[in-house]
CSV table of C-alpha atoms and ligand atoms in Angstrom, one decimal:
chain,number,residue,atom,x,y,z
U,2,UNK,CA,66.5,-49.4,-55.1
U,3,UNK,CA,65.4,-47.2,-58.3
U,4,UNK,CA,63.2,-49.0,-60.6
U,5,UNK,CA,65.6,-47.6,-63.5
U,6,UNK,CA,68.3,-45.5,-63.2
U,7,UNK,CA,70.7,-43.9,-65.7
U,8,UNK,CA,73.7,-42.0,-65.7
U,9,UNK,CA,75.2,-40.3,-68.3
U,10,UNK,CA,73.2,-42.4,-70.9
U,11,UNK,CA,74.4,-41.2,-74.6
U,12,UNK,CA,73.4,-42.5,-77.7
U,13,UNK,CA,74.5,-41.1,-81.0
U,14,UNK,CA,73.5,-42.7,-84.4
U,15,UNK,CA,76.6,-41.8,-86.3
U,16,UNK,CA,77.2,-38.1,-85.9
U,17,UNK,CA,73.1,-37.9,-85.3
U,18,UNK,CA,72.1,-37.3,-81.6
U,19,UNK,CA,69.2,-40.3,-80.0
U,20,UNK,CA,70.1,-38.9,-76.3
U,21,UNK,CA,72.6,-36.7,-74.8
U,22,UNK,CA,74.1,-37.8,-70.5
U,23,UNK,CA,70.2,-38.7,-69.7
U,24,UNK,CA,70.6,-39.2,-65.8
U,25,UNK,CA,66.7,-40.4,-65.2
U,26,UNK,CA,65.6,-42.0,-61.9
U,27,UNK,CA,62.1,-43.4,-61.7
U,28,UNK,CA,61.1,-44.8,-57.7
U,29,UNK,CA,59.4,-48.2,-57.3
U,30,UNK,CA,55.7,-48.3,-57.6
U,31,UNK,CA,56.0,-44.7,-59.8
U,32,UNK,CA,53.8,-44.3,-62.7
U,33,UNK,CA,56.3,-41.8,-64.3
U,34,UNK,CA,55.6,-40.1,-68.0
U,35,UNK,CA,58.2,-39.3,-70.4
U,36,UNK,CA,56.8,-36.2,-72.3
U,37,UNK,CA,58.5,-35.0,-75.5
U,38,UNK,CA,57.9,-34.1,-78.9
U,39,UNK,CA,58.5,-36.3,-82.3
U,40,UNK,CA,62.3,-36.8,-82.5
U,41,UNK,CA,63.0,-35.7,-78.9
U,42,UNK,CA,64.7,-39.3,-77.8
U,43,UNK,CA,62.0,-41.2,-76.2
U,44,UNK,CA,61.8,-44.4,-78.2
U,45,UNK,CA,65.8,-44.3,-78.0
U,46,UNK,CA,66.1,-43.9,-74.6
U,47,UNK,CA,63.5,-47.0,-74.0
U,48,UNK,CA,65.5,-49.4,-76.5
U,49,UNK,CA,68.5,-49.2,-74.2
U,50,UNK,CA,66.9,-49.7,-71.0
U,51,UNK,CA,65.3,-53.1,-72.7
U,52,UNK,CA,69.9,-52.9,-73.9
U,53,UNK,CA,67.7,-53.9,-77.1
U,54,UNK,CA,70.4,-50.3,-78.8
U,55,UNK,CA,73.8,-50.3,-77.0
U,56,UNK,CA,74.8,-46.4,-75.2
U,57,UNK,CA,77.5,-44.6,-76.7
U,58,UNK,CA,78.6,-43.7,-73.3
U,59,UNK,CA,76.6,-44.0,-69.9
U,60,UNK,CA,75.0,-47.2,-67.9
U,61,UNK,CA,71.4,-48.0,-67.2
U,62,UNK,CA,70.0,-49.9,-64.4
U,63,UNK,CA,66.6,-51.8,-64.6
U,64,UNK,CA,65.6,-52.8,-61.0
U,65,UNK,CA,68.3,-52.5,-59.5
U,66,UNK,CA,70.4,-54.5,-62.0
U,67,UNK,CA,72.4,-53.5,-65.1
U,68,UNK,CA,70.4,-54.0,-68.3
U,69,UNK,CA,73.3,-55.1,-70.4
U,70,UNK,CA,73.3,-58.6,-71.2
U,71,UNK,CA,70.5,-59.7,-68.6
U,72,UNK,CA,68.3,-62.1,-70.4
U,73,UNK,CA,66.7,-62.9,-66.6
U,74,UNK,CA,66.0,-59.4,-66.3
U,75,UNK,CA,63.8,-59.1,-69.7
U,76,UNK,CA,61.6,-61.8,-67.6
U,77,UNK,CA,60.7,-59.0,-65.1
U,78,UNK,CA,59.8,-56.5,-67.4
U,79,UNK,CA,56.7,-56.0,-69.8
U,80,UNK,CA,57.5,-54.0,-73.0
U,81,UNK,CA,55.3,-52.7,-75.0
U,82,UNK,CA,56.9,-51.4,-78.4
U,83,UNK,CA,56.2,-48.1,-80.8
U,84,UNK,CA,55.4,-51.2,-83.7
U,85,UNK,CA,54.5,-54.6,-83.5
U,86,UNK,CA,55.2,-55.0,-86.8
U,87,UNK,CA,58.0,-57.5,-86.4
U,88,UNK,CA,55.2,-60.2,-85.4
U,89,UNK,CA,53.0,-59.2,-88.6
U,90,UNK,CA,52.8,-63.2,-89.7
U,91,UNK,CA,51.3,-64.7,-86.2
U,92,UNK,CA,48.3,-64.4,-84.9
U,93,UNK,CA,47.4,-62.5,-81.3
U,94,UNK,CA,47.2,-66.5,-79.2
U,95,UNK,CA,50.9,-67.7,-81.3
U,96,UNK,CA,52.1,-64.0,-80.0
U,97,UNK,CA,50.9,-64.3,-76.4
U,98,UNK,CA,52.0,-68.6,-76.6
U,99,UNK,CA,55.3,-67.0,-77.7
U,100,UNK,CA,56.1,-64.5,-75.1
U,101,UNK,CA,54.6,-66.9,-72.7
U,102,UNK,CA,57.4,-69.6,-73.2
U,103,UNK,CA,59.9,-67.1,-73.2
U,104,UNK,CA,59.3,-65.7,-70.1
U,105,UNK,CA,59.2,-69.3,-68.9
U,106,UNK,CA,55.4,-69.5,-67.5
U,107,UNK,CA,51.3,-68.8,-68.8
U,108,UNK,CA,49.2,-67.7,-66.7
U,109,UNK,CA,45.9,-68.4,-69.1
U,110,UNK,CA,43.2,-66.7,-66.6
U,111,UNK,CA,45.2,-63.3,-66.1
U,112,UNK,CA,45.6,-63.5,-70.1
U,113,UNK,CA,42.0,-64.4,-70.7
U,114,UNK,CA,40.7,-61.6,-68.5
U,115,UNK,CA,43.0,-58.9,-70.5
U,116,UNK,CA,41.7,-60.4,-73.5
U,117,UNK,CA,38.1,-59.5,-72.7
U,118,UNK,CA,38.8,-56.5,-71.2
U,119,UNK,CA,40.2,-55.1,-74.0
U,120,UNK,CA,38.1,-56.5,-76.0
U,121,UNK,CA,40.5,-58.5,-78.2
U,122,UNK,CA,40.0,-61.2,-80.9
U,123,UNK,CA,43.2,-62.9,-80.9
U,124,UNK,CA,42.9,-65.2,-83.9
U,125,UNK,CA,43.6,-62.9,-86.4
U,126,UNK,CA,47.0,-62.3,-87.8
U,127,UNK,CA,48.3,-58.6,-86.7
U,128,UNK,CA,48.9,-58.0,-90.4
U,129,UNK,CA,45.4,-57.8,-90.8
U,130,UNK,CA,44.6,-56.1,-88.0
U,131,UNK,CA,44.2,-51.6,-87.6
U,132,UNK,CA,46.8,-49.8,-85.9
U,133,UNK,CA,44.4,-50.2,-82.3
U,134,UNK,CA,44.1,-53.5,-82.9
U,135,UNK,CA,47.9,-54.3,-82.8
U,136,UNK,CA,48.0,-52.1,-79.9
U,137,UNK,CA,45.6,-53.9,-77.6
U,138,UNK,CA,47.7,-57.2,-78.4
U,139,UNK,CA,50.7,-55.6,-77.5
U,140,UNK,CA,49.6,-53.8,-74.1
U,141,UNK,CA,47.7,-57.2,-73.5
U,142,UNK,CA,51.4,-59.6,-74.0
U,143,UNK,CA,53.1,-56.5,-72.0
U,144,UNK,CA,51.3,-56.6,-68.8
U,145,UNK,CA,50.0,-60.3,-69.2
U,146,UNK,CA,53.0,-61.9,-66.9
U,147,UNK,CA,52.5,-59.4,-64.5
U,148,UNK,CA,55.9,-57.6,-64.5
U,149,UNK,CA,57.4,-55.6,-61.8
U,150,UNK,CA,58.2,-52.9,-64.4
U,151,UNK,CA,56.2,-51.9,-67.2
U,152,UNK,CA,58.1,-50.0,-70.2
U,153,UNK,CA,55.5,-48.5,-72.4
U,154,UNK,CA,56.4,-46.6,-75.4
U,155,UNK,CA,53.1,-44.6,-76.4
U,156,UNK,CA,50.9,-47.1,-74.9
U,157,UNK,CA,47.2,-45.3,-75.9
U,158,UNK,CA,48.2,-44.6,-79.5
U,159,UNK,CA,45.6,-45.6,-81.9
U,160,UNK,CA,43.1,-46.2,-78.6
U,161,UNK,CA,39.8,-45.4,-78.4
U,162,UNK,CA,38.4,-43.2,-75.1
U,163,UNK,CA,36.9,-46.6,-73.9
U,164,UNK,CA,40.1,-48.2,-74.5
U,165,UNK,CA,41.9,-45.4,-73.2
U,166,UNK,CA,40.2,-45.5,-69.9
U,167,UNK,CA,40.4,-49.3,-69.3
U,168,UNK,CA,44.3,-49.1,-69.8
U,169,UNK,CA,44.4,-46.1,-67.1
U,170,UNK,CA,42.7,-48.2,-65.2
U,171,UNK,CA,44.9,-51.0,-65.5
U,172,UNK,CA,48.0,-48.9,-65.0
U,173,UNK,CA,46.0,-47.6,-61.4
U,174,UNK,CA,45.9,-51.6,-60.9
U,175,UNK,CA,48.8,-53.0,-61.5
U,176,UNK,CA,50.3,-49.8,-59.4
U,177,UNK,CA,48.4,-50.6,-56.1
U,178,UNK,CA,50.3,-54.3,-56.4
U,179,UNK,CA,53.5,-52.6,-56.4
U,180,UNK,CA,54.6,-52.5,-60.0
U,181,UNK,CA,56.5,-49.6,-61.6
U,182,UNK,CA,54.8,-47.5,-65.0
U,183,UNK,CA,57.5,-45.5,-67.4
U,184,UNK,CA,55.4,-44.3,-70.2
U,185,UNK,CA,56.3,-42.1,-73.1
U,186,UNK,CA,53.6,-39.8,-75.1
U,187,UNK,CA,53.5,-36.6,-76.3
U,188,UNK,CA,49.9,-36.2,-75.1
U,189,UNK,CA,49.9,-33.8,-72.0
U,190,UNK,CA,46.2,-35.2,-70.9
U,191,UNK,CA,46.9,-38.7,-71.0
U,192,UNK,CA,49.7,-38.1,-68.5
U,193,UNK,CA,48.6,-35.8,-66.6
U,194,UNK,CA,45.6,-38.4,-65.5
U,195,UNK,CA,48.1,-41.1,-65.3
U,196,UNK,CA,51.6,-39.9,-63.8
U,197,UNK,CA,53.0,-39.2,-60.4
U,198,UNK,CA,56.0,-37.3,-62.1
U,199,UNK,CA,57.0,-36.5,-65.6
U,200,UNK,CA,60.1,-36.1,-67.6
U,201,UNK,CA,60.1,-33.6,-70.3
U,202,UNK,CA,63.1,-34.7,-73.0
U,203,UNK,CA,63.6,-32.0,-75.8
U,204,UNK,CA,66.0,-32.6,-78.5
U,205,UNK,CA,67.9,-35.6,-76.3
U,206,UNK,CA,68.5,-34.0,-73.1
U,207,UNK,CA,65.8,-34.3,-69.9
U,208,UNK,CA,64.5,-30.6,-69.4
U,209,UNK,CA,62.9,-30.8,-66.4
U,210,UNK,CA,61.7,-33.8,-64.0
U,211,UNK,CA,58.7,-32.6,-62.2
U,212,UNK,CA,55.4,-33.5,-59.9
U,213,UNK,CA,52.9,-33.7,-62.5
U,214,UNK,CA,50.9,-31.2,-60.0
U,215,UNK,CA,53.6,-29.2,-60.0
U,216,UNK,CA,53.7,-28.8,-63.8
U,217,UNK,CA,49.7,-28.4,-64.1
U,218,UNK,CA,50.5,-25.2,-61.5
U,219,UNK,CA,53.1,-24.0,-64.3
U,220,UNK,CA,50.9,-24.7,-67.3
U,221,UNK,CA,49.1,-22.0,-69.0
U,222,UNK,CA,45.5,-22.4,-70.4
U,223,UNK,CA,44.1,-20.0,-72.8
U,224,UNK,CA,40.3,-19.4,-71.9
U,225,UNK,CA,37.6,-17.5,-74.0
U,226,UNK,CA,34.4,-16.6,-72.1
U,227,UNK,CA,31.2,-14.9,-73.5
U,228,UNK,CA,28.5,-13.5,-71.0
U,229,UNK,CA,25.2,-11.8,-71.4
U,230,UNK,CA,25.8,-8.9,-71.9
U,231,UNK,CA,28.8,-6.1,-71.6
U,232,UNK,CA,31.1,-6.2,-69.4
U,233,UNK,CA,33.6,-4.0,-67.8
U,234,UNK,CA,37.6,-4.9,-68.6
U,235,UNK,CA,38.6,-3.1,-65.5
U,236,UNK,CA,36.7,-5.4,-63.1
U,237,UNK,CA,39.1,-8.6,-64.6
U,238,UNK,CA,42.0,-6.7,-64.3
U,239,UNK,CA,42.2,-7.2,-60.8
U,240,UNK,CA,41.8,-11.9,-61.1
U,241,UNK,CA,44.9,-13.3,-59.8
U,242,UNK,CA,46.9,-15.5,-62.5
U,243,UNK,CA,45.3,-13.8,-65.8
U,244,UNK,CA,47.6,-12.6,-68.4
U,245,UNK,CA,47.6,-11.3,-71.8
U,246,UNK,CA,43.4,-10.0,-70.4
U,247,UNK,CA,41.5,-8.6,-74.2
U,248,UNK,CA,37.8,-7.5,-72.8
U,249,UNK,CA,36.1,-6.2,-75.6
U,250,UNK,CA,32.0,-6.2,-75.4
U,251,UNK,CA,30.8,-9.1,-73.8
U,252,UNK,CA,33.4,-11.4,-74.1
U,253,UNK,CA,36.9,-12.1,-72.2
U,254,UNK,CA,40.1,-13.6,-73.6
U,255,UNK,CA,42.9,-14.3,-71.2
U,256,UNK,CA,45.8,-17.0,-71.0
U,257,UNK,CA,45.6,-18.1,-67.3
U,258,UNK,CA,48.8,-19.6,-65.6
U,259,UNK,CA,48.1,-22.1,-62.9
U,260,UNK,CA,44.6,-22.8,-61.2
U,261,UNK,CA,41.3,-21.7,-62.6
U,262,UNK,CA,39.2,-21.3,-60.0
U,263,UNK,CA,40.2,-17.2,-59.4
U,264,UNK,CA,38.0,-16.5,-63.1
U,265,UNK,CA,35.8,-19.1,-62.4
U,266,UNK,CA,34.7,-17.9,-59.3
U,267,UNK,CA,35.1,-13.9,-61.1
U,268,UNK,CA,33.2,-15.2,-64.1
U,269,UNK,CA,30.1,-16.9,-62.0
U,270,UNK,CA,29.1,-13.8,-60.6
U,271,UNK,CA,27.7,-12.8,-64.1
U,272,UNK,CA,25.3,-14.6,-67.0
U,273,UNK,CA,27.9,-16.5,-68.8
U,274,UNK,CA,26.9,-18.3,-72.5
U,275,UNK,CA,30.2,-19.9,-73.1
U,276,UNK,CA,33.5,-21.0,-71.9
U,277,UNK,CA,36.3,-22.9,-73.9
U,278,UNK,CA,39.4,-23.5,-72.1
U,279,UNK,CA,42.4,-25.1,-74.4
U,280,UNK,CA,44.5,-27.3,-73.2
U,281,UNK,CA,48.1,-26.1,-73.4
U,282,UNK,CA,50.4,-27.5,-76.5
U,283,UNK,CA,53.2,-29.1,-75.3
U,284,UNK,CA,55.1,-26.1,-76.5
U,285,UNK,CA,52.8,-24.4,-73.8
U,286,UNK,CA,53.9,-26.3,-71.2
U,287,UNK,CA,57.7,-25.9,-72.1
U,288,UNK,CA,57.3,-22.0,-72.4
U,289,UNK,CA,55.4,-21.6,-68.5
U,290,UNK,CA,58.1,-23.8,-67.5
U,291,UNK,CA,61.1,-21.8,-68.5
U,292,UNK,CA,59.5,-19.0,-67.9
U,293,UNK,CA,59.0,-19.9,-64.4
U,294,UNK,CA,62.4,-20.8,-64.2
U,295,UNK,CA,63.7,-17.2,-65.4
U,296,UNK,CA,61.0,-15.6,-62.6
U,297,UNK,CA,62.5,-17.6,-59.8
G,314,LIG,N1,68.2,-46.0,-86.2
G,314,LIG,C1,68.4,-44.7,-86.2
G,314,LIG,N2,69.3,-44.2,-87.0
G,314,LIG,C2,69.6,-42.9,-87.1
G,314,LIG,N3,69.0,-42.0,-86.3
G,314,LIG,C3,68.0,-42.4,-85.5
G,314,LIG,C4,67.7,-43.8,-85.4
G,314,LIG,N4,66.7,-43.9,-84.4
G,314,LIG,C5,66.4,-42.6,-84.0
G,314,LIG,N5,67.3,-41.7,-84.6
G,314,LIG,C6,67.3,-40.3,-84.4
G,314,LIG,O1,67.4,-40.1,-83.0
G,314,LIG,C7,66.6,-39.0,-82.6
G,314,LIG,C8,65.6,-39.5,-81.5
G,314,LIG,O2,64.7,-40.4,-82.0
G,314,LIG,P1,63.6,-41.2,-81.2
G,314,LIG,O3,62.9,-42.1,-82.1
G,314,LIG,O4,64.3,-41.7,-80.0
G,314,LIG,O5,62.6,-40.0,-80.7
G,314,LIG,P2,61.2,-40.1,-80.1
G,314,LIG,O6,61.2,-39.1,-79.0
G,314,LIG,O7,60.8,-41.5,-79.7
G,314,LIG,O8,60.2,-39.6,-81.3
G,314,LIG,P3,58.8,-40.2,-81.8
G,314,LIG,O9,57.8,-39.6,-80.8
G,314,LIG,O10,58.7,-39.6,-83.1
G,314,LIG,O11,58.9,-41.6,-81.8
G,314,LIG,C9,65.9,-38.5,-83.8
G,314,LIG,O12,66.6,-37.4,-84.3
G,314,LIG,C10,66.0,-39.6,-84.8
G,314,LIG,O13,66.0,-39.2,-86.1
């Protein structure tokens, strides 16, 4: 059985596209990343797998079941919306009290132990709270019934690093017990330390569904070195994996696709001063990808 499965899944707003025959699968126990940029379809596609937007054309299964009309099935699954800001008027305990009786059962000590490890003060309305505040109440009432599923849209958004790293480790948690993770960002890092497999989604259709390793292997990094003193461009010629190679005085420039241990290991047998390696923009990542596609 697929934790979710879709086939065909349309949704048009109007003439406007939201997603276009999206057939997704994501495994049990799968922390699986949905990458795209603004606008690509990600908060669209999660509103129909919660059936919370009806498809166009398509069906959508949520463990196993069919998501429309399944008010048992809403039980099994924590959501954590893009805004909270239909809950502005209650406070964080009426919000948790609130989900708690409509997914039929409390359980105060898991809730108390997210509370204080996100370091939440729940008697505040969310009205009054900053955009990370609302978030930590609504990852805390998304994981606090301890569903099978979790359906996360942007989960780290407005987090800060400590925050950040206390969800990921939640997410590792709740993963070892067997639940399934389907998160969407448009921050490469954050799932790339999370995910088992991403989804790339680019203007409503799924590009690609890959290993995450497999799409660090594609990715291109662009890397600036400076060493000592001069050195010689012909040496660098010769490192596996470097393209687009400037060596001008005694620095390096060179975009390097896949691992970068060939420069490192080319670059530590001088004096070096400084290294920057940028991550690749998603636009990067969509580029190497194609690209690798069109080689193959
Ligand atoms: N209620 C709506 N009415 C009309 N068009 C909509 C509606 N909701 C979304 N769209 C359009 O559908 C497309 C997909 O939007 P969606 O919000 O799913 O993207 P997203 O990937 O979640 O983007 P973001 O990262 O900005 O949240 C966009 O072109 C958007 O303008």
């Amino acid at each position: 059985m697929s934790a979710i499965r879709t086939e065909k899944l349309s949704k048009y707003y109007g003439k406007r596209r939201g997603v276009v025959e999206l057939d997704l699968e994501v495994k049990p126990a799968e922390v699986f990343g949905f990458l795209g940029p603004n606008g690509a379809g990600k908060t669209t596609t999660i509103r129909l797998l919660l059936d919370l937007i009806r498809p166009s054309s398509g069906q959508a299964w949520v463990l196993g079941q069919p998501v429309r009309d399944n008010p048992a099935l809403r039980r099994r699954v924590g959501y954590l919306p893009g805004e909270l800001n239909l809950y502005d008027g209650l406070t964080g305990w009426e919000l948790f009290r609130y989900f708690g009786r409509l997914r039929g059962k409390l359980d105060t000590t898991y809730l108390n132990q997210l509370i204080e490890r996100f370091n939440l003060d729940p008697t505040h309305k969310l009205r009054t709270l900053s955009k990370g505040g609302k978030q930590k109440i609504g990852l805390v009432q998304a994981f606090m019934h301890r569903p099978e599923l979790l359906i996360l849209d942007e989960p780290t958004s407005g987090l800060d690093p400590l925050l950040q790293a206390e969800f990921q480790k939640l997410v590792q948690e709740v993963r070892h017990e067997g639940a399934t993770v389907f998160l969407s960002s448009h921050v490469m890092g954050e799932v790339q330390a999370l995910c088992d497999r991403v989804g790339i989604i680019r203007e409503g259709r799924l590009v690609a569904v890959s290993a995450i390793h497999e799409l660090a292997e594609r990715s291109l990094r662009r890397v600036r070195i400076r060493f000592a003193e001069a050195i010689n461009p012909k040496e660098w010629a010769q490192v596996p994996g470097l393209k687009n190679l400037r060596a001008e005085g005694d620095w390096l420039e060179a975009t390097v696709q896949g691992s970068l241990d060939p420069l490192i290991k080319a670059a530590a047998q001088h004096q070096v001063r400084d290294f920057i390696s940028q991550e690749p923009s998603l636009e990067e990542i969509f580029l190497a990808y194609y690209d690798g596609r069109s080689a193959a």
